[in-house]
Coordinates of C-alpha atoms in Angstrom, one line a residue:
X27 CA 185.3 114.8 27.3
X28 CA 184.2 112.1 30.3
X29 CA 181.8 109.4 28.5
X30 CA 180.1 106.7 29.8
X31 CA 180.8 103.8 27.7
X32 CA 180.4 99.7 28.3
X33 CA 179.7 100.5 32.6
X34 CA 182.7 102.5 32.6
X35 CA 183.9 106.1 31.8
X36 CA 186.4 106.7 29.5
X37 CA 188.1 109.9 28.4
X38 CA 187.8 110.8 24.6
X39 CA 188.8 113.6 22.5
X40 CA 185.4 116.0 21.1
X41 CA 186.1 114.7 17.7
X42 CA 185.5 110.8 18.7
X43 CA 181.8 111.8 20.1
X44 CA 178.8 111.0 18.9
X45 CA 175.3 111.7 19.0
X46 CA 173.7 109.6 22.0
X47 CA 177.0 109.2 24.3
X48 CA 176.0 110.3 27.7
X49 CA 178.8 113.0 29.1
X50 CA 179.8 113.1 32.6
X51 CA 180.6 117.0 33.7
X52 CA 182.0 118.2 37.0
X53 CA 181.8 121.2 38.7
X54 CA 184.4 124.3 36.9
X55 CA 184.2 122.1 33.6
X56 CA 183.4 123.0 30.2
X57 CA 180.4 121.3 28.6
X58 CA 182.0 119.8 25.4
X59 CA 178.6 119.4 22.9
X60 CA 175.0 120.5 23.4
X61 CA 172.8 118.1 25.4
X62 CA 169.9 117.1 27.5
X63 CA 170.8 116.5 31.1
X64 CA 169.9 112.8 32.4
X65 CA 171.1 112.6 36.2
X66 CA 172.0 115.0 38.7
X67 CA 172.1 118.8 39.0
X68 CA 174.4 121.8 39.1
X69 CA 174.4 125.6 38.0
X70 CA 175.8 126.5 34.8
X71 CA 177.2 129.6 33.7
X72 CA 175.7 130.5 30.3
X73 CA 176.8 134.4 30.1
X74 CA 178.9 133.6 27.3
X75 CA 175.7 133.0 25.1
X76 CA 172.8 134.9 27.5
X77 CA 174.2 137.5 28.8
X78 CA 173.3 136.8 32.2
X79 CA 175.5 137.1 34.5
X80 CA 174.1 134.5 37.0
X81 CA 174.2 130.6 36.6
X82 CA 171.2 128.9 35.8
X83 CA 169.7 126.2 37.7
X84 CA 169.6 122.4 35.6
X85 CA 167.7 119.4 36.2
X86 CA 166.8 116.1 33.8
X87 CA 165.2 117.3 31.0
X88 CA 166.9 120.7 30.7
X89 CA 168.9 121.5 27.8
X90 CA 172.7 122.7 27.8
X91 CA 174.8 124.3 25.8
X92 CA 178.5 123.5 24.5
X93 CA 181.2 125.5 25.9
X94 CA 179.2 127.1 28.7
X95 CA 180.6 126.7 31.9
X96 CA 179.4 123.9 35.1
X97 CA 179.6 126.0 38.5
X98 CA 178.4 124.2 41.3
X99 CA 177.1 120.2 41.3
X100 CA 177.8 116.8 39.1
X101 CA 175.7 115.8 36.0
X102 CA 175.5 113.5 33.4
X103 CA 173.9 114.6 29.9
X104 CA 173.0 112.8 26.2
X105 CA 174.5 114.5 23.5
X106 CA 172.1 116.1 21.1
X107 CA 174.5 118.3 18.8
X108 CA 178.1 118.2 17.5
X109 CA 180.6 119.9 16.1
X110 CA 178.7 122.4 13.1
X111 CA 175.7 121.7 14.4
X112 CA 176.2 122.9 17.9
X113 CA 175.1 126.5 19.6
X114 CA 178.4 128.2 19.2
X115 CA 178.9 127.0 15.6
X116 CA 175.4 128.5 14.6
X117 CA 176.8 131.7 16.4
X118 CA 179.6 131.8 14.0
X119 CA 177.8 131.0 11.2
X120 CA 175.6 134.2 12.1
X121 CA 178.5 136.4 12.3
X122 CA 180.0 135.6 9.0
X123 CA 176.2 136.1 7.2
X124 CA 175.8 139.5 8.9
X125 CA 179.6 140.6 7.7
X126 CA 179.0 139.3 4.2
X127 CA 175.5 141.2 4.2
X128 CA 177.4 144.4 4.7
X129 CA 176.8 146.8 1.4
X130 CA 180.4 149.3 0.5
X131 CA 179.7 152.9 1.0
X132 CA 180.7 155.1 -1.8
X133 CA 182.7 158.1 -0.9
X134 CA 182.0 161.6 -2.0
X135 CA 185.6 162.4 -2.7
X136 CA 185.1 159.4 -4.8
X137 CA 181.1 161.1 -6.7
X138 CA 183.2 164.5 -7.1
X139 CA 186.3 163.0 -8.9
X140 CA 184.6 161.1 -11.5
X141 CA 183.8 164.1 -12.7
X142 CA 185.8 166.6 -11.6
X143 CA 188.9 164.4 -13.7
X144 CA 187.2 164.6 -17.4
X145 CA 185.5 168.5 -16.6
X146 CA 188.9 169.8 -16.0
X147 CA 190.8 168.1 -19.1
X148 CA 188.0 169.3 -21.2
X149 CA 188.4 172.8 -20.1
X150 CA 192.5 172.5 -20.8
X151 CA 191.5 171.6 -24.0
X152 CA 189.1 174.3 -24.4
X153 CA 191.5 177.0 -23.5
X154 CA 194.3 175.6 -25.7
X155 CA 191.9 175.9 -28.4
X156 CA 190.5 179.5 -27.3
X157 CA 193.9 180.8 -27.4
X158 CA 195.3 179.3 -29.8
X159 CA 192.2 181.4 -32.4
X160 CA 192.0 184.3 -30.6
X161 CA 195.3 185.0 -29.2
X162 CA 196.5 188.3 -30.7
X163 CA 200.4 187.3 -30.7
X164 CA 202.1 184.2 -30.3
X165 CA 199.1 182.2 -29.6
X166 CA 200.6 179.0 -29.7
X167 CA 202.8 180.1 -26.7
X168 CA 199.9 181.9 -24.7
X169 CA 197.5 179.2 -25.6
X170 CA 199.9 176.1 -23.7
X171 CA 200.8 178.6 -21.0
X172 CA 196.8 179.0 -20.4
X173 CA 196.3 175.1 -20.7
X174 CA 198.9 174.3 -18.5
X175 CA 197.9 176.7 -15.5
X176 CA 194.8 175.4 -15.9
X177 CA 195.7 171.9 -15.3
X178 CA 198.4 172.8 -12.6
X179 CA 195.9 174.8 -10.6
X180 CA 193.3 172.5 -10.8
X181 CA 195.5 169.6 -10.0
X182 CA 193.1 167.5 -7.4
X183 CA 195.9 167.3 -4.5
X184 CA 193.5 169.6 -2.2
X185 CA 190.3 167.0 -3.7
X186 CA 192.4 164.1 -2.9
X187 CA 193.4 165.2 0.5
X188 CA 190.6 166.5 1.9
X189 CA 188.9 163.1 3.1
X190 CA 192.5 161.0 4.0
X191 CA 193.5 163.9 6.0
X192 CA 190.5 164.3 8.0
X193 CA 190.1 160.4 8.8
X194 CA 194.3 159.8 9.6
X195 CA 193.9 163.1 12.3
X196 CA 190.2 161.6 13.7
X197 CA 191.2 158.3 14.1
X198 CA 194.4 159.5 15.8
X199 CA 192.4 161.5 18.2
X200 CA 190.0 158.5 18.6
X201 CA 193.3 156.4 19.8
X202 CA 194.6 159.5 22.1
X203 CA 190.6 159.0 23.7
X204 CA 190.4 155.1 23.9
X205 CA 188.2 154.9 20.6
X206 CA 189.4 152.4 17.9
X207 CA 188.0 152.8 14.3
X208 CA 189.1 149.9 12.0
X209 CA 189.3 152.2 9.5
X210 CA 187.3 155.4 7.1
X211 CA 184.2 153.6 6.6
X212 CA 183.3 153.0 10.0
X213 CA 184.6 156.4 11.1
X214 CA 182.1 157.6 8.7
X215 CA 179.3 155.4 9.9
X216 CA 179.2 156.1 13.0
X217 CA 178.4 159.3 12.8
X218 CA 174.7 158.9 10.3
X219 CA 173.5 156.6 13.2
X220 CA 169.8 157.5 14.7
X221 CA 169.8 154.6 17.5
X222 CA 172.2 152.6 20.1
X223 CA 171.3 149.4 20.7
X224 CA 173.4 148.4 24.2
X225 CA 174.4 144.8 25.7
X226 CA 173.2 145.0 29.2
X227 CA 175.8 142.2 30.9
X228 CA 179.6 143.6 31.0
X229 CA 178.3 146.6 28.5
X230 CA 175.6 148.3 31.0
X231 CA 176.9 146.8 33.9
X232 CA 180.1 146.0 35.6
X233 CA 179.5 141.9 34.4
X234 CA 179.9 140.3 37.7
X235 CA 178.0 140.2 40.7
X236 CA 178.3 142.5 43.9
X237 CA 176.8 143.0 46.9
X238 CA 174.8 145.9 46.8
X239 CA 172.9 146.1 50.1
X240 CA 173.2 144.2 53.8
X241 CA 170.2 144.6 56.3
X242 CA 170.9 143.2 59.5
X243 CA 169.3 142.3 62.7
X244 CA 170.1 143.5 66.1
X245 CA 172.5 142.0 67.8
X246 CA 174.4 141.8 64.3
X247 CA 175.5 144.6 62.6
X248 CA 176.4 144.5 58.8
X249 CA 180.0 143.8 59.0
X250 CA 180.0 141.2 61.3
X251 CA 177.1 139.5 59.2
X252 CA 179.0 139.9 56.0
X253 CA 181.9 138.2 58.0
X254 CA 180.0 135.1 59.0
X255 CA 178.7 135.1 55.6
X256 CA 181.7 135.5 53.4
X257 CA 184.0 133.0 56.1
X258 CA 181.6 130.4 55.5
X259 CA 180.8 131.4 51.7
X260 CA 184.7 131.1 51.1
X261 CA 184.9 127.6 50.5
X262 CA 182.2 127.6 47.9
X263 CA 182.0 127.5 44.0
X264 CA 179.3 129.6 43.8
X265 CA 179.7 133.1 41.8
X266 CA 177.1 134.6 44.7
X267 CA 179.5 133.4 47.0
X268 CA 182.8 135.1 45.5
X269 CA 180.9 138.2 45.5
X270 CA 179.8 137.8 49.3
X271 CA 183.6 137.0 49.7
X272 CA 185.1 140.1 47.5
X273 CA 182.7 142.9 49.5
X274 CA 183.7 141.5 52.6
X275 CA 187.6 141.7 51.6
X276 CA 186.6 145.6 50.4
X277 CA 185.3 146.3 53.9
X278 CA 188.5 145.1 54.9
X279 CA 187.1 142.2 57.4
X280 CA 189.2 139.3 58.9
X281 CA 187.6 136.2 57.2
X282 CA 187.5 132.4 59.2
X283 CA 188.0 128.7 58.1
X284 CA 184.9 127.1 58.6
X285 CA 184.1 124.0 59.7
X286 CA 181.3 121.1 58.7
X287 CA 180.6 123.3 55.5
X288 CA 178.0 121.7 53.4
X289 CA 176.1 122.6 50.0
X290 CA 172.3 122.4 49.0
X291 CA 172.2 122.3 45.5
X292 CA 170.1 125.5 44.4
X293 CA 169.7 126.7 47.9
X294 CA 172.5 127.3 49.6
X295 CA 175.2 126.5 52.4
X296 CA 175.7 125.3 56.1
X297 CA 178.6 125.3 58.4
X298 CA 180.3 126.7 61.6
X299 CA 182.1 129.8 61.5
X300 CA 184.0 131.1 64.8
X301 CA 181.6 128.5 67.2
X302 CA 178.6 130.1 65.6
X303 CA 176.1 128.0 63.1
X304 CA 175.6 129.8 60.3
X305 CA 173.4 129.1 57.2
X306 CA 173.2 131.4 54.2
X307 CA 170.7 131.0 51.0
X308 CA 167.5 131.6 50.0
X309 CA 164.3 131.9 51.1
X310 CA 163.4 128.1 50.7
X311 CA 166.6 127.2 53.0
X312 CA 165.1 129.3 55.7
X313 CA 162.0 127.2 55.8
X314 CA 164.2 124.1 55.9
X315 CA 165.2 125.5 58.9
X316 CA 162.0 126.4 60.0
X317 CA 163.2 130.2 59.5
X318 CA 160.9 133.1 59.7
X319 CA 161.6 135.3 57.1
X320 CA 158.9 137.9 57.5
X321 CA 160.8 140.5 59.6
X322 CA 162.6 141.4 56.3
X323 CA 160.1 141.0 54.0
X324 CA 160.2 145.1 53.0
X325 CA 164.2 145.0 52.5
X326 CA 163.2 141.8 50.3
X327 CA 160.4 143.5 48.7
X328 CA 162.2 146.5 47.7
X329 CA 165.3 144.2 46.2
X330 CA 163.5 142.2 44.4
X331 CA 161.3 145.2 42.6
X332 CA 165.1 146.1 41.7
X333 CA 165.7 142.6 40.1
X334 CA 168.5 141.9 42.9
X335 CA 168.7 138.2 44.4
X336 CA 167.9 138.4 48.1
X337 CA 170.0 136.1 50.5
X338 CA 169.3 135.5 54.2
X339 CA 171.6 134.6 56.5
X340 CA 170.2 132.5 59.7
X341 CA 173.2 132.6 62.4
X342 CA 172.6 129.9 65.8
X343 CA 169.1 128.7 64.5
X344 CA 167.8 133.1 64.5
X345 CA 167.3 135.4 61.4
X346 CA 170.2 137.8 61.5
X347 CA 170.2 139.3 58.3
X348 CA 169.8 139.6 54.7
X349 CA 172.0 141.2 51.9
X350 CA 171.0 141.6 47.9
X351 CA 173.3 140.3 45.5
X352 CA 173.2 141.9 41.6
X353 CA 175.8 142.8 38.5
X354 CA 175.6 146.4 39.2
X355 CA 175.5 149.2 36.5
X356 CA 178.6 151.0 35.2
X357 CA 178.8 154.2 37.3
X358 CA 179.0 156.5 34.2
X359 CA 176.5 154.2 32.3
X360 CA 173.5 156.7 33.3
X361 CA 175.9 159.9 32.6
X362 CA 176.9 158.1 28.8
X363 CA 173.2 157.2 28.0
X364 CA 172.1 160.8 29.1
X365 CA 175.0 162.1 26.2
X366 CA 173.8 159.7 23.9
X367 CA 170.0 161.2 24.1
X368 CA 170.9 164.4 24.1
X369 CA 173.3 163.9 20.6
X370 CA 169.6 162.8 19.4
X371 CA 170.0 159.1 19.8
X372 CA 167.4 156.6 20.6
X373 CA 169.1 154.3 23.3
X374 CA 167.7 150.7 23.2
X375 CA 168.8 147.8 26.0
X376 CA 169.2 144.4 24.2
X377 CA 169.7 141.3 26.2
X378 CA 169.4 137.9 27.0
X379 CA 168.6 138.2 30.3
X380 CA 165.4 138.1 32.1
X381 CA 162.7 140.7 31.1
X382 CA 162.4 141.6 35.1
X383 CA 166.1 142.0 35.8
X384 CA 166.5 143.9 31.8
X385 CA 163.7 146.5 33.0
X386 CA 165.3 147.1 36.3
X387 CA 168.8 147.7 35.3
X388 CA 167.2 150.0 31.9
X389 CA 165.4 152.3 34.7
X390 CA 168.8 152.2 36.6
X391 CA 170.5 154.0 33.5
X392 CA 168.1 156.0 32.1
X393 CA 166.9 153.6 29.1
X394 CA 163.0 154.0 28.0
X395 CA 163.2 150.6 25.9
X396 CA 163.9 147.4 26.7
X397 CA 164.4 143.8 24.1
X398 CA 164.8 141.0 26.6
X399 CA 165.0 137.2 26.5
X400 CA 166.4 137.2 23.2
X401 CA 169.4 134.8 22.4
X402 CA 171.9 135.9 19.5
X403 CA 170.0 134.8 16.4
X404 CA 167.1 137.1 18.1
X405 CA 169.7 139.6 18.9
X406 CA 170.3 140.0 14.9
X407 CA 166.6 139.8 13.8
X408 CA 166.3 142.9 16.4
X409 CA 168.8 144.8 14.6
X410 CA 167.6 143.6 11.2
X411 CA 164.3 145.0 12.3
X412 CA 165.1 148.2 13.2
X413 CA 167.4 148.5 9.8
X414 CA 164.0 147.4 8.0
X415 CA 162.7 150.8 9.8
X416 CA 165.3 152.9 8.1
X417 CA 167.4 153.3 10.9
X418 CA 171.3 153.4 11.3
X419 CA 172.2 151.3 14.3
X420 CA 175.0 151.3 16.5
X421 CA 175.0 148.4 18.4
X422 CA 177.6 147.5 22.0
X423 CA 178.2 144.7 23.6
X424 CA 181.1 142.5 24.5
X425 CA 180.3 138.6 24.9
X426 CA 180.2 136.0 22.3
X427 CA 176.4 136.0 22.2
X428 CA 176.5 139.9 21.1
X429 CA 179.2 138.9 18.0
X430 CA 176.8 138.5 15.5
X431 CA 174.8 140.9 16.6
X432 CA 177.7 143.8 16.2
X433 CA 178.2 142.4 13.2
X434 CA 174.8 143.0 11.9
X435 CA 174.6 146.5 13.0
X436 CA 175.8 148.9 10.8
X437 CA 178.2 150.3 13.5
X438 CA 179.2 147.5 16.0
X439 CA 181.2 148.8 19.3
X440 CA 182.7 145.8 21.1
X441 CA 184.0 146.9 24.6
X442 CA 187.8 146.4 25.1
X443 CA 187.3 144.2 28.1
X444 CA 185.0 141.4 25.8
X445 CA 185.5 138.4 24.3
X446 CA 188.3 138.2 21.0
X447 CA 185.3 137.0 19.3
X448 CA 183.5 140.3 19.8
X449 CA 186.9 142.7 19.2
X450 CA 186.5 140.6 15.7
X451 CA 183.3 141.7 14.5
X452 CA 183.5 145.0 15.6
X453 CA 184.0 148.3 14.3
X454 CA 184.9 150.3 16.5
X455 CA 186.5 148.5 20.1
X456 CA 186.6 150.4 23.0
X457 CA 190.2 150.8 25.2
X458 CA 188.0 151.2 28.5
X459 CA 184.8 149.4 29.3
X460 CA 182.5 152.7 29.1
X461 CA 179.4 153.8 27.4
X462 CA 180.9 157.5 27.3
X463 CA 183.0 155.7 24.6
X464 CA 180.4 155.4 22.3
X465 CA 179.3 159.2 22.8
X466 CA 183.0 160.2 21.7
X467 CA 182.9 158.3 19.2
X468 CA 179.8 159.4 17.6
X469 CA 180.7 162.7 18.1
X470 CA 184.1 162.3 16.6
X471 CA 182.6 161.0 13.6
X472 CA 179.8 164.1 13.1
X473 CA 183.1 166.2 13.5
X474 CA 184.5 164.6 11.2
X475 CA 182.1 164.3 8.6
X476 CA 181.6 168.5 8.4
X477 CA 185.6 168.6 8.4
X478 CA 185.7 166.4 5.8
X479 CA 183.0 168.6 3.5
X480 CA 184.2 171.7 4.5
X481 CA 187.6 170.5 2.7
X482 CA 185.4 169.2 -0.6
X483 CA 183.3 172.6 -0.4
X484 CA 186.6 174.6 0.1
X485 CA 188.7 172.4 -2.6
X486 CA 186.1 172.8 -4.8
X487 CA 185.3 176.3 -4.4
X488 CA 189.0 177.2 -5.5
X489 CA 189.2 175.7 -8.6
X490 CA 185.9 177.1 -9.5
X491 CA 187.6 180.3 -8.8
X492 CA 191.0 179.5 -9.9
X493 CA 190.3 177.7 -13.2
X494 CA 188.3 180.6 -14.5
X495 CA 191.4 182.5 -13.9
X496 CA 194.3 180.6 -14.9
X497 CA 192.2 180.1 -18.2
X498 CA 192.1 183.5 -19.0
X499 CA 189.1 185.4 -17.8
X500 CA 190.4 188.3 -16.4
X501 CA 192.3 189.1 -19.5
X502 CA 190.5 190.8 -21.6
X503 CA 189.9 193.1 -18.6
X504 CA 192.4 193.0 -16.6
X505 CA 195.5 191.4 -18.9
X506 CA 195.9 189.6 -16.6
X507 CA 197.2 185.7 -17.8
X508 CA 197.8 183.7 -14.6
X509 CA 201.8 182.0 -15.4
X510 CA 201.9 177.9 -14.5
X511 CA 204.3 179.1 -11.6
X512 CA 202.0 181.0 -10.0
X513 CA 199.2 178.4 -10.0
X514 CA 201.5 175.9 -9.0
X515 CA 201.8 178.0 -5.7
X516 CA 198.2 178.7 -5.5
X517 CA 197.6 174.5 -5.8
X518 CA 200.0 174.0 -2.9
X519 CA 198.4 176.6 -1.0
X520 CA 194.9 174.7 -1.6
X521 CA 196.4 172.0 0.0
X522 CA 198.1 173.4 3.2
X523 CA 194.3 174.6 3.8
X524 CA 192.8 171.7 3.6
X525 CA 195.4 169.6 5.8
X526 CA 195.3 172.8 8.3
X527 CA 191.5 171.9 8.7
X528 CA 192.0 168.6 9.0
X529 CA 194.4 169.4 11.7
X530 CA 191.8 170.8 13.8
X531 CA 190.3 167.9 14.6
X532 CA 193.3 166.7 16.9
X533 CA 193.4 170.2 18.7
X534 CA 189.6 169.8 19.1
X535 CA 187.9 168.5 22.3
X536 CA 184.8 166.1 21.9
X537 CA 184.7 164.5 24.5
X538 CA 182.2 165.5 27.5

């Protein structure tokens, strides 16, 4: 970290700050502590803990964040918080509280066995006993051969097997469809849930910014205004201006160097690109330069309703355009929320972005309700609540402000493109960076759940069947005394069934 210190700055590792030392941060830095900023101004990138994909504007007086990132201009800030005290530490402390709050689930396997174990060795008992008074001849003999068969046929391999079986083939299929289950338990989890709760930055949406529409002005035409644009947005910091930049390189257009480029802090940028005077920013910029914006006032209208940022580009002192920058939506998010709704799931959009810009991109995909503004600690009590409601909640995301938050949930999805942070609390992670994901994995999980009961229910249903038998029953009508080789076979043959069934489940399609 850069500190001011006796008139001069010195360089000092984080662990030799104090509260009070006033930072000096420049442009692509990390921000060391948390602070108030004293002198000077810049854009910081704070998706990392907000979820918003845009940097936010900072002044004297604002407050910042350590570990977020400085985009554009030069400040100095006081240092308010260190080390356990900071933002990102409070974060983590969340995380671990939500993991330890986490109650075991107790298996049904695990219900059936206790009892199933001590019922069976009673009934061995009971037959040896049975035969051993009413056996006819050699009762001794008939009455062990009896015992034994029973045990033999009602040894618990099928029991045993039927829920390990079913969650090694499911979470084997989940890997062949880019689903990850750390383990049974969430496997099993996954698929009582009642509501998603989704991230809206890098989870909804793509996670960085894109041009999504150009309106020009005759004589321009929207290629060569993205070219004027993008040449002179080249040399900038700016994450609106790598996005200018990237859609111009996807339309394939020959970029210039510019000359006498120039920044205004928060507004935009100036310069000459191929003997032409270009300026591109916002609507304040354009009255700097006595612009008249009105022409476009429906294309910025109609952005704006859509929560994108509007920017005008003023080429040789004339309005020749606009274009709307946003972080676009996922182009299956609106075909994986639709999946989600109609497996019976309430779909709710969780962010820390602006309510405007939450509701916009919710409509986009198809969600009915929207949390916005919330930082992570608010991020939890929103899961917490719904929990409190008697819901099971699946919650996605994929930033470091969404960890504690998956960790909360009683089913948290962290997208495979997020932070480690993220992967870490997660139960489930996600090899591709789409909500369809979370559809397949839910569904996975229901299938697996009925396979896994179908292979109690049948487990069970043969050794109330085959117990009866190898104890005797049908004896005294039949004469029939079931021989400890044959129920040996008949207890292997419970157990190919049940791993057959479980089979199923990688021959299976769930997915869409």
């Amino acid at each position: 970290a850069r500190v001011r210190r006796a008139g001069g700055e010195v360089e000092l590792p984080i662990g030799g700050l104090v509260v009070g030392d006033e930072i000096v941060v420049r442009p692509g830095e990390r921000l060391p502590v948390d602070g108030v900023v004293l002198s000077g101004s810049s854009a910081v990138d704070e998706s990392m803990l907000t979820g918003e994909s845009l940097p936010v504007a900072k002044g004297a007086g604002d407050r910042v964040i350590g570990g977020t990132v400085n985009r554009t201009g030069a400040f100095s800030y006081r240092a308010t918080a260190l080390g356990s005290e900071g933002v990102l530490a409070q974060i983590v402390r969340l995380m671990r509280d939500a993991q330890g709050s986490r109650a075991p689930i107790q298996r049904l396997a695990d219900r059936v066995s206790a009892v199933f174990v001590p019922a069976i060795l009673i009934i061995a008992i009971a037959t040896f006993v049975a035969w051993s008074v009413l056996a006819e001849s050699a009762p001794l003999l008939r009455a062990f051969t009896a015992s034994v068969s029973v045990l033999i046929i009602a040894c618990p391999c099928a029991m045993g097997l039927a829920v390990p079986t079913a969650v090694m083939v499911a979470t084997g299929r989940g890997a062949q469809m880019g689903v990850l289950f750390k383990g049974g338990e969430a496997l099993e989890r996954a698929g009582k849930a009642d509501t998603v709760v989704v991230d809206k930055t890098g989870t909804v949406t793509e996670g960085r910014p894109a041009v999504i529409a150009v309106e020009a002005q005759a004589p321009w035409d929207a290629d060569s205004l993205l070219r004027l644009a993008a040449s002179l947005e080249r040399v900038s910091e700016h994450p609106l201006a790598a996005a200018v930049v990237e859609s111009a390189t996807a339309r394939g257009l020959s970029l210039e160097v510019p000359e006498a480029f120039a920044s205004a802090t928060g507004q935009g940028v100036t310069g000459t690109v191929d003997g032409h005077a270009v300026v591109v920013g916002n609507e304040s910029l354009m009255r700097d330069w006595s612009i008249d914006v009105s022409p476009l006032a429906a294309f910025a209208e109609e952005r704006a309703r859509r929560a994108e940022t509007v920017v005008y580009v003023n080429v040789d002192g004339a309005l020749a355009g606009a274009f709307s920058v946003a972080d676009p939506i996922r182009p299956s998010s609106r075909e994986a929320v639709a999946r989600l709704e109609a497996l019976g799931l309430d779909v709710i959009l969780l962010t820390g972005d602006v309510p405007s810009t939450a509701h916009a991109v919710a409509r986009e995909a198809g969600i009915d309700r929207v949390i916005a503004g919330v930082l992570p600690e608010g991020k939890v009590e929103a899961i917490r609540r719904l929990q409190e409601e008697g819901r099971v909640v699946v919650m996605a995301g994929d930033g470091v402000n969404d960890a504690p938050a998956l960790a909360r949930a009683d089913v948290g999805v962290a997208m495979g493109s997020g932070a480690d942070v993220a992967l870490e609390a997660g139960d489930v992670a996600l090899l591709r960076s789409d909500l369809n994901g979370i559809a397949d994995a839910i569904r996975l999980s229901r299938r697996t759940a009925r396979t896994m009961k179908q292979n109690l229910f049948w487990a069970f249903i043969y050794n109330v069947i085959g117990v009866p038998i190898a104890a005797g029953a049908l004896y005294p009508a039949a004469g029939l005394l079931l021989s400890p080789i044959l129920a040996s076979a008949a207890m292997a043959f419970s157990s190919v069934s049940v791993v057959g069934n479980s089979l199923r489940l990688g021959w299976s399609s769930v997915e869409r």
